[in-house]
Amino acid sequence: MTKYLIHGGKPLHGTIEISGAKNAAVAIIPAALLVDGKCRIENVPQISDVTLILQILQDLGADVRAVNRTTVEIDCSHIRNKPVPYELARKIRASYYLVGALLGRFGRAQVPPPGGCNLGGRPIDQHIKGFIAMGAEVEVHSGLIDARMPGGRLSGGQVYLDMVSVGATMNIMLAAALADGLTIIENAAKEPHIVDLANFLNSMGANIMGAGTDVIKVRGVKSLRGGSYSIIPDQIEAGTYMAAVAAAGGEVLIQNVIPKHLDSITAKLLEMGVDVEELDDAVLVRRTGPISRANVKTMPYPGFPTDMQPQIAACLCLARGTSVLTEGVWESRYRYVDEFRRMGAKIQVDGKVAVIEGVEQLTGAPVHACDLRAGAAMIVAGLAARGDTEIGGIYHIERGYENIVEKLSSVGADIQILYQPDDETQSQAG
Ligand code: UD1
């Protein structure tokens, strides 16, 4: 089983370059299914979730060509409509975007229910509600979500989401791009990757208005044409490195970011006594003094992101005083707490609330990454801890972080990959 070994306690100094956003890429790549002609997509992160979604497209007959390390060309002109293979779909949560994209293109989608980080129940009822509002019939049978539109082309519909859902908002946008008439999504999510998907589709000829607000209007068009598009930088990857500097200390310039997307993270770190200076496309993060306690509640954008909850928890474990962390998006996102306790953290969890009593020092320990962001948080904790931290389950981390070992080593972290023969590659996450 391959692991990361971190010898902690070294402050970080230097520059880190942020890659393209995972959660934008895993929606924009399936969106290429809706396009007639070649899509050139730039700033694609090299992570295993992207590899998987590209494999799914190839299995459906897409022509996928890597132009360089971060650019792919996808041509879906000769795609076949067939069920998405279970073996691929189960590994990645974002395979649910295939439902919206295939339904939009062919009027029929057969996709196994998605895998996903185990964050508690991860229903997709709001996605389905949207497809039904556009005239589709949706059944789950034989291990497949089977969505079909009698007559082929969806009709515009109106859907009010019962809760703010990133996935439902994007999936309904995908299905609506080629529908007949106007689709209105109310109580839509506003995350940066929602705007990115809308910008991608609009640059290929779609007519989507209001992305980034809570009402999105999609006027269906007859077809989309090929073109070129560059994915936005990853808000959560940037936030993770900001948390790493906060926990380990030092001064790092985090480049290729959109500072506005980081506002909630920056504000919280400032409150915790960490210096964050916003530049045009970078943030300079510096911590020399102690970390102050803070309360954090995760919420949909522009609130503090749930995908930064474990990483900020790692910082709060080292703060002076007691902090209260409230998870406002997922039912169960504290599975990492037992691992943190092995490193000396003092955390009590009651439902959605974690009370963290700061300690002077964490100590390295063997730990296991139970999901993507929990794994990232164990790296943050390990960088700050005294002694060696060995992290197992790193395939979770590699789903979402490009070259994390190289990036951290380049700013002075003592982190290495321990290759072990009996490799573990069976991710169930997505
Ligand atoms: C996406 C992100 C994930 C992030 C999450 C919230 C991707 C691939 N994943 O996940 O990293 O943690 O947004 O920012 O982009 N819900 C329902 N019914 C639905 C849909 C959602 O009840 O049909 C609930 C969920 O259980 C959860 C909440 O709504 O409690 C938010 O989920 P959602 O925003 O849809 O998360 P994902 O899009 O799956």
JSON list of N, CA and C in Angstrom, two decimals, residues 232-272:
[
{"chain": "A", "resi": 232, "resn": "ILE", "atom": "N", "xyz": [-11.11, 27.26, -14.56]},
{"chain": "A", "resi": 232, "resn": "ILE", "atom": "CA", "xyz": [-10.67, 28.16, -13.46]},
{"chain": "A", "resi": 232, "resn": "ILE", "atom": "C", "xyz": [-9.73, 27.41, -12.49]},
{"chain": "A", "resi": 233, "resn": "PRO", "atom": "N", "xyz": [-8.94, 28.17, -11.73]},
{"chain": "A", "resi": 233, "resn": "PRO", "atom": "CA", "xyz": [-8.08, 27.55, -10.71]},
{"chain": "A", "resi": 233, "resn": "PRO", "atom": "C", "xyz": [-8.91, 26.92, -9.59]},
{"chain": "A", "resi": 234, "resn": "ASP", "atom": "N", "xyz": [-8.33, 25.95, -8.92]},
{"chain": "A", "resi": 234, "resn": "ASP", "atom": "CA", "xyz": [-9.04, 25.19, -7.90]},
{"chain": "A", "resi": 234, "resn": "ASP", "atom": "C", "xyz": [-9.04, 25.93, -6.56]},
{"chain": "A", "resi": 235, "resn": "GLN", "atom": "N", "xyz": [-10.23, 26.37, -6.18]},
{"chain": "A", "resi": 235, "resn": "GLN", "atom": "CA", "xyz": [-10.43, 27.09, -4.92]},
{"chain": "A", "resi": 235, "resn": "GLN", "atom": "C", "xyz": [-10.00, 26.24, -3.72]},
{"chain": "A", "resi": 236, "resn": "ILE", "atom": "N", "xyz": [-10.33, 24.96, -3.75]},
{"chain": "A", "resi": 236, "resn": "ILE", "atom": "CA", "xyz": [-10.08, 24.12, -2.57]},
{"chain": "A", "resi": 236, "resn": "ILE", "atom": "C", "xyz": [-8.61, 23.70, -2.51]},
{"chain": "A", "resi": 237, "resn": "GLU", "atom": "N", "xyz": [-8.00, 23.48, -3.67]},
{"chain": "A", "resi": 237, "resn": "GLU", "atom": "CA", "xyz": [-6.56, 23.18, -3.65]},
{"chain": "A", "resi": 237, "resn": "GLU", "atom": "C", "xyz": [-5.81, 24.39, -3.05]},
{"chain": "A", "resi": 238, "resn": "ALA", "atom": "N", "xyz": [-6.17, 25.58, -3.51]},
{"chain": "A", "resi": 238, "resn": "ALA", "atom": "CA", "xyz": [-5.52, 26.80, -2.98]},
{"chain": "A", "resi": 238, "resn": "ALA", "atom": "C", "xyz": [-5.76, 26.91, -1.48]},
{"chain": "A", "resi": 239, "resn": "GLY", "atom": "N", "xyz": [-7.02, 26.71, -1.07]},
{"chain": "A", "resi": 239, "resn": "GLY", "atom": "CA", "xyz": [-7.36, 26.81, 0.35]},
{"chain": "A", "resi": 239, "resn": "GLY", "atom": "C", "xyz": [-6.59, 25.80, 1.20]},
{"chain": "A", "resi": 240, "resn": "THR", "atom": "N", "xyz": [-6.37, 24.61, 0.63]},
{"chain": "A", "resi": 240, "resn": "THR", "atom": "CA", "xyz": [-5.63, 23.57, 1.37]},
{"chain": "A", "resi": 240, "resn": "THR", "atom": "C", "xyz": [-4.19, 24.03, 1.61]},
{"chain": "A", "resi": 241, "resn": "TYR", "atom": "N", "xyz": [-3.56, 24.62, 0.60]},
{"chain": "A", "resi": 241, "resn": "TYR", "atom": "CA", "xyz": [-2.18, 25.09, 0.81]},
{"chain": "A", "resi": 241, "resn": "TYR", "atom": "C", "xyz": [-2.15, 26.30, 1.76]},
{"chain": "A", "resi": 242, "resn": "MET", "atom": "N", "xyz": [-3.21, 27.11, 1.72]},
{"chain": "A", "resi": 242, "resn": "MET", "atom": "CA", "xyz": [-3.28, 28.23, 2.69]},
{"chain": "A", "resi": 242, "resn": "MET", "atom": "C", "xyz": [-3.33, 27.66, 4.11]},
{"chain": "A", "resi": 243, "resn": "ALA", "atom": "N", "xyz": [-4.14, 26.61, 4.27]},
{"chain": "A", "resi": 243, "resn": "ALA", "atom": "CA", "xyz": [-4.24, 25.98, 5.60]},
{"chain": "A", "resi": 243, "resn": "ALA", "atom": "C", "xyz": [-2.90, 25.35, 5.99]},
{"chain": "A", "resi": 244, "resn": "ALA", "atom": "N", "xyz": [-2.19, 24.79, 5.02]},
{"chain": "A", "resi": 244, "resn": "ALA", "atom": "CA", "xyz": [-0.89, 24.16, 5.32]},
{"chain": "A", "resi": 244, "resn": "ALA", "atom": "C", "xyz": [0.09, 25.20, 5.87]},
{"chain": "A", "resi": 245, "resn": "VAL", "atom": "N", "xyz": [0.09, 26.39, 5.26]},
{"chain": "A", "resi": 245, "resn": "VAL", "atom": "CA", "xyz": [1.00, 27.44, 5.75]},
{"chain": "A", "resi": 245, "resn": "VAL", "atom": "C", "xyz": [0.54, 27.90, 7.14]},
{"chain": "A", "resi": 246, "resn": "ALA", "atom": "N", "xyz": [-0.77, 28.02, 7.31]},
{"chain": "A", "resi": 246, "resn": "ALA", "atom": "CA", "xyz": [-1.29, 28.44, 8.62]},
{"chain": "A", "resi": 246, "resn": "ALA", "atom": "C", "xyz": [-0.85, 27.43, 9.69]},
{"chain": "A", "resi": 247, "resn": "ALA", "atom": "N", "xyz": [-0.91, 26.15, 9.39]},
{"chain": "A", "resi": 247, "resn": "ALA", "atom": "CA", "xyz": [-0.59, 25.14, 10.40]},
{"chain": "A", "resi": 247, "resn": "ALA", "atom": "C", "xyz": [0.91, 24.99, 10.62]},
{"chain": "A", "resi": 248, "resn": "ALA", "atom": "N", "xyz": [1.67, 24.96, 9.52]},
{"chain": "A", "resi": 248, "resn": "ALA", "atom": "CA", "xyz": [3.11, 24.69, 9.65]},
{"chain": "A", "resi": 248, "resn": "ALA", "atom": "C", "xyz": [3.93, 25.96, 9.88]},
{"chain": "A", "resi": 249, "resn": "GLY", "atom": "N", "xyz": [3.33, 27.14, 9.55]},
{"chain": "A", "resi": 249, "resn": "GLY", "atom": "CA", "xyz": [4.07, 28.39, 9.65]},
{"chain": "A", "resi": 249, "resn": "GLY", "atom": "C", "xyz": [4.87, 28.63, 8.38]},
{"chain": "A", "resi": 250, "resn": "GLY", "atom": "N", "xyz": [5.46, 29.86, 8.27]},
{"chain": "A", "resi": 250, "resn": "GLY", "atom": "CA", "xyz": [6.26, 30.20, 7.09]},
{"chain": "A", "resi": 250, "resn": "GLY", "atom": "C", "xyz": [5.57, 31.22, 6.22]},
{"chain": "A", "resi": 251, "resn": "GLU", "atom": "N", "xyz": [6.02, 31.31, 4.97]},
{"chain": "A", "resi": 251, "resn": "GLU", "atom": "CA", "xyz": [5.47, 32.31, 4.05]},
{"chain": "A", "resi": 251, "resn": "GLU", "atom": "C", "xyz": [5.47, 31.74, 2.63]},
{"chain": "A", "resi": 252, "resn": "VAL", "atom": "N", "xyz": [4.29, 31.63, 2.03]},
{"chain": "A", "resi": 252, "resn": "VAL", "atom": "CA", "xyz": [4.18, 31.01, 0.70]},
{"chain": "A", "resi": 252, "resn": "VAL", "atom": "C", "xyz": [3.30, 31.87, -0.20]},
{"chain": "A", "resi": 253, "resn": "LEU", "atom": "N", "xyz": [3.77, 32.06, -1.43]},
{"chain": "A", "resi": 253, "resn": "LEU", "atom": "CA", "xyz": [2.97, 32.74, -2.45]},
{"chain": "A", "resi": 253, "resn": "LEU", "atom": "C", "xyz": [2.20, 31.66, -3.21]},
{"chain": "A", "resi": 254, "resn": "ILE", "atom": "N", "xyz": [0.89, 31.76, -3.16]},
{"chain": "A", "resi": 254, "resn": "ILE", "atom": "CA", "xyz": [0.05, 30.75, -3.83]},
{"chain": "A", "resi": 254, "resn": "ILE", "atom": "C", "xyz": [-0.47, 31.39, -5.11]},
{"chain": "A", "resi": 255, "resn": "GLN", "atom": "N", "xyz": [0.03, 30.88, -6.24]},
{"chain": "A", "resi": 255, "resn": "GLN", "atom": "CA", "xyz": [-0.18, 31.55, -7.52]},
{"chain": "A", "resi": 255, "resn": "GLN", "atom": "C", "xyz": [-1.22, 30.85, -8.38]},
{"chain": "A", "resi": 256, "resn": "ASN", "atom": "N", "xyz": [-1.71, 31.61, -9.38]},
{"chain": "A", "resi": 256, "resn": "ASN", "atom": "CA", "xyz": [-2.75, 31.14, -10.29]},
{"chain": "A", "resi": 256, "resn": "ASN", "atom": "C", "xyz": [-4.02, 30.83, -9.50]},
{"chain": "A", "resi": 257, "resn": "VAL", "atom": "N", "xyz": [-4.49, 31.85, -8.77]},
{"chain": "A", "resi": 257, "resn": "VAL", "atom": "CA", "xyz": [-5.77, 31.71, -8.07]},
{"chain": "A", "resi": 257, "resn": "VAL", "atom": "C", "xyz": [-6.66, 32.90, -8.45]},
{"chain": "A", "resi": 258, "resn": "ILE", "atom": "N", "xyz": [-7.94, 32.79, -8.15]},
{"chain": "A", "resi": 258, "resn": "ILE", "atom": "CA", "xyz": [-8.84, 33.95, -8.25]},
{"chain": "A", "resi": 258, "resn": "ILE", "atom": "C", "xyz": [-9.12, 34.34, -6.80]},
{"chain": "A", "resi": 259, "resn": "PRO", "atom": "N", "xyz": [-8.45, 35.38, -6.28]},
{"chain": "A", "resi": 259, "resn": "PRO", "atom": "CA", "xyz": [-8.54, 35.67, -4.84]},
{"chain": "A", "resi": 259, "resn": "PRO", "atom": "C", "xyz": [-9.98, 35.82, -4.35]},
{"chain": "A", "resi": 260, "resn": "LYS", "atom": "N", "xyz": [-10.87, 36.32, -5.21]},
{"chain": "A", "resi": 260, "resn": "LYS", "atom": "CA", "xyz": [-12.27, 36.49, -4.82]},
{"chain": "A", "resi": 260, "resn": "LYS", "atom": "C", "xyz": [-12.88, 35.14, -4.38]},
{"chain": "A", "resi": 261, "resn": "HIS", "atom": "N", "xyz": [-12.51, 34.07, -5.07]},
{"chain": "A", "resi": 261, "resn": "HIS", "atom": "CA", "xyz": [-13.06, 32.74, -4.74]},
{"chain": "A", "resi": 261, "resn": "HIS", "atom": "C", "xyz": [-12.60, 32.27, -3.36]},
{"chain": "A", "resi": 262, "resn": "LEU", "atom": "N", "xyz": [-11.53, 32.90, -2.85]},
{"chain": "A", "resi": 262, "resn": "LEU", "atom": "CA", "xyz": [-10.94, 32.46, -1.59]},
{"chain": "A", "resi": 262, "resn": "LEU", "atom": "C", "xyz": [-11.39, 33.33, -0.42]},
{"chain": "A", "resi": 263, "resn": "ASP", "atom": "N", "xyz": [-12.29, 34.30, -0.69]},
{"chain": "A", "resi": 263, "resn": "ASP", "atom": "CA", "xyz": [-12.63, 35.30, 0.33]},
{"chain": "A", "resi": 263, "resn": "ASP", "atom": "C", "xyz": [-13.00, 34.71, 1.69]},
{"chain": "A", "resi": 264, "resn": "SER", "atom": "N", "xyz": [-13.85, 33.67, 1.70]},
{"chain": "A", "resi": 264, "resn": "SER", "atom": "CA", "xyz": [-14.31, 33.15, 2.99]},
{"chain": "A", "resi": 264, "resn": "SER", "atom": "C", "xyz": [-13.16, 32.48, 3.74]},
{"chain": "A", "resi": 265, "resn": "ILE", "atom": "N", "xyz": [-12.24, 31.88, 3.00]},
{"chain": "A", "resi": 265, "resn": "ILE", "atom": "CA", "xyz": [-11.09, 31.20, 3.62]},
{"chain": "A", "resi": 265, "resn": "ILE", "atom": "C", "xyz": [-10.11, 32.26, 4.13]},
{"chain": "A", "resi": 266, "resn": "THR", "atom": "N", "xyz": [-9.86, 33.27, 3.31]},
{"chain": "A", "resi": 266, "resn": "THR", "atom": "CA", "xyz": [-8.96, 34.37, 3.69]},
{"chain": "A", "resi": 266, "resn": "THR", "atom": "C", "xyz": [-9.48, 35.04, 4.96]},
{"chain": "A", "resi": 267, "resn": "ALA", "atom": "N", "xyz": [-10.79, 35.33, 4.98]},
{"chain": "A", "resi": 267, "resn": "ALA", "atom": "CA", "xyz": [-11.37, 36.06, 6.13]},
{"chain": "A", "resi": 267, "resn": "ALA", "atom": "C", "xyz": [-11.17, 35.24, 7.41]},
{"chain": "A", "resi": 268, "resn": "LYS", "atom": "N", "xyz": [-11.36, 33.92, 7.30]},
{"chain": "A", "resi": 268, "resn": "LYS", "atom": "CA", "xyz": [-11.25, 33.08, 8.50]},
{"chain": "A", "resi": 268, "resn": "LYS", "atom": "C", "xyz": [-9.79, 33.01, 8.96]},
{"chain": "A", "resi": 269, "resn": "LEU", "atom": "N", "xyz": [-8.88, 32.90, 8.01]},
{"chain": "A", "resi": 269, "resn": "LEU", "atom": "CA", "xyz": [-7.46, 32.82, 8.41]},
{"chain": "A", "resi": 269, "resn": "LEU", "atom": "C", "xyz": [-7.01, 34.14, 9.04]},
{"chain": "A", "resi": 270, "resn": "LEU", "atom": "N", "xyz": [-7.49, 35.26, 8.49]},
{"chain": "A", "resi": 270, "resn": "LEU", "atom": "CA", "xyz": [-7.14, 36.57, 9.09]},
{"chain": "A", "resi": 270, "resn": "LEU", "atom": "C", "xyz": [-7.63, 36.61, 10.54]},
{"chain": "A", "resi": 271, "resn": "GLU", "atom": "N", "xyz": [-8.87, 36.13, 10.74]},
{"chain": "A", "resi": 271, "resn": "GLU", "atom": "CA", "xyz": [-9.44, 36.10, 12.09]},
{"chain": "A", "resi": 271, "resn": "GLU", "atom": "C", "xyz": [-8.58, 35.22, 13.03]},
{"chain": "A", "resi": 272, "resn": "MET", "atom": "N", "xyz": [-7.93, 34.23, 12.45]},
{"chain": "A", "resi": 272, "resn": "MET", "atom": "CA", "xyz": [-7.11, 33.31, 13.25]},
{"chain": "A", "resi": 272, "resn": "MET", "atom": "C", "xyz": [-5.67, 33.83, 13.42]}
]
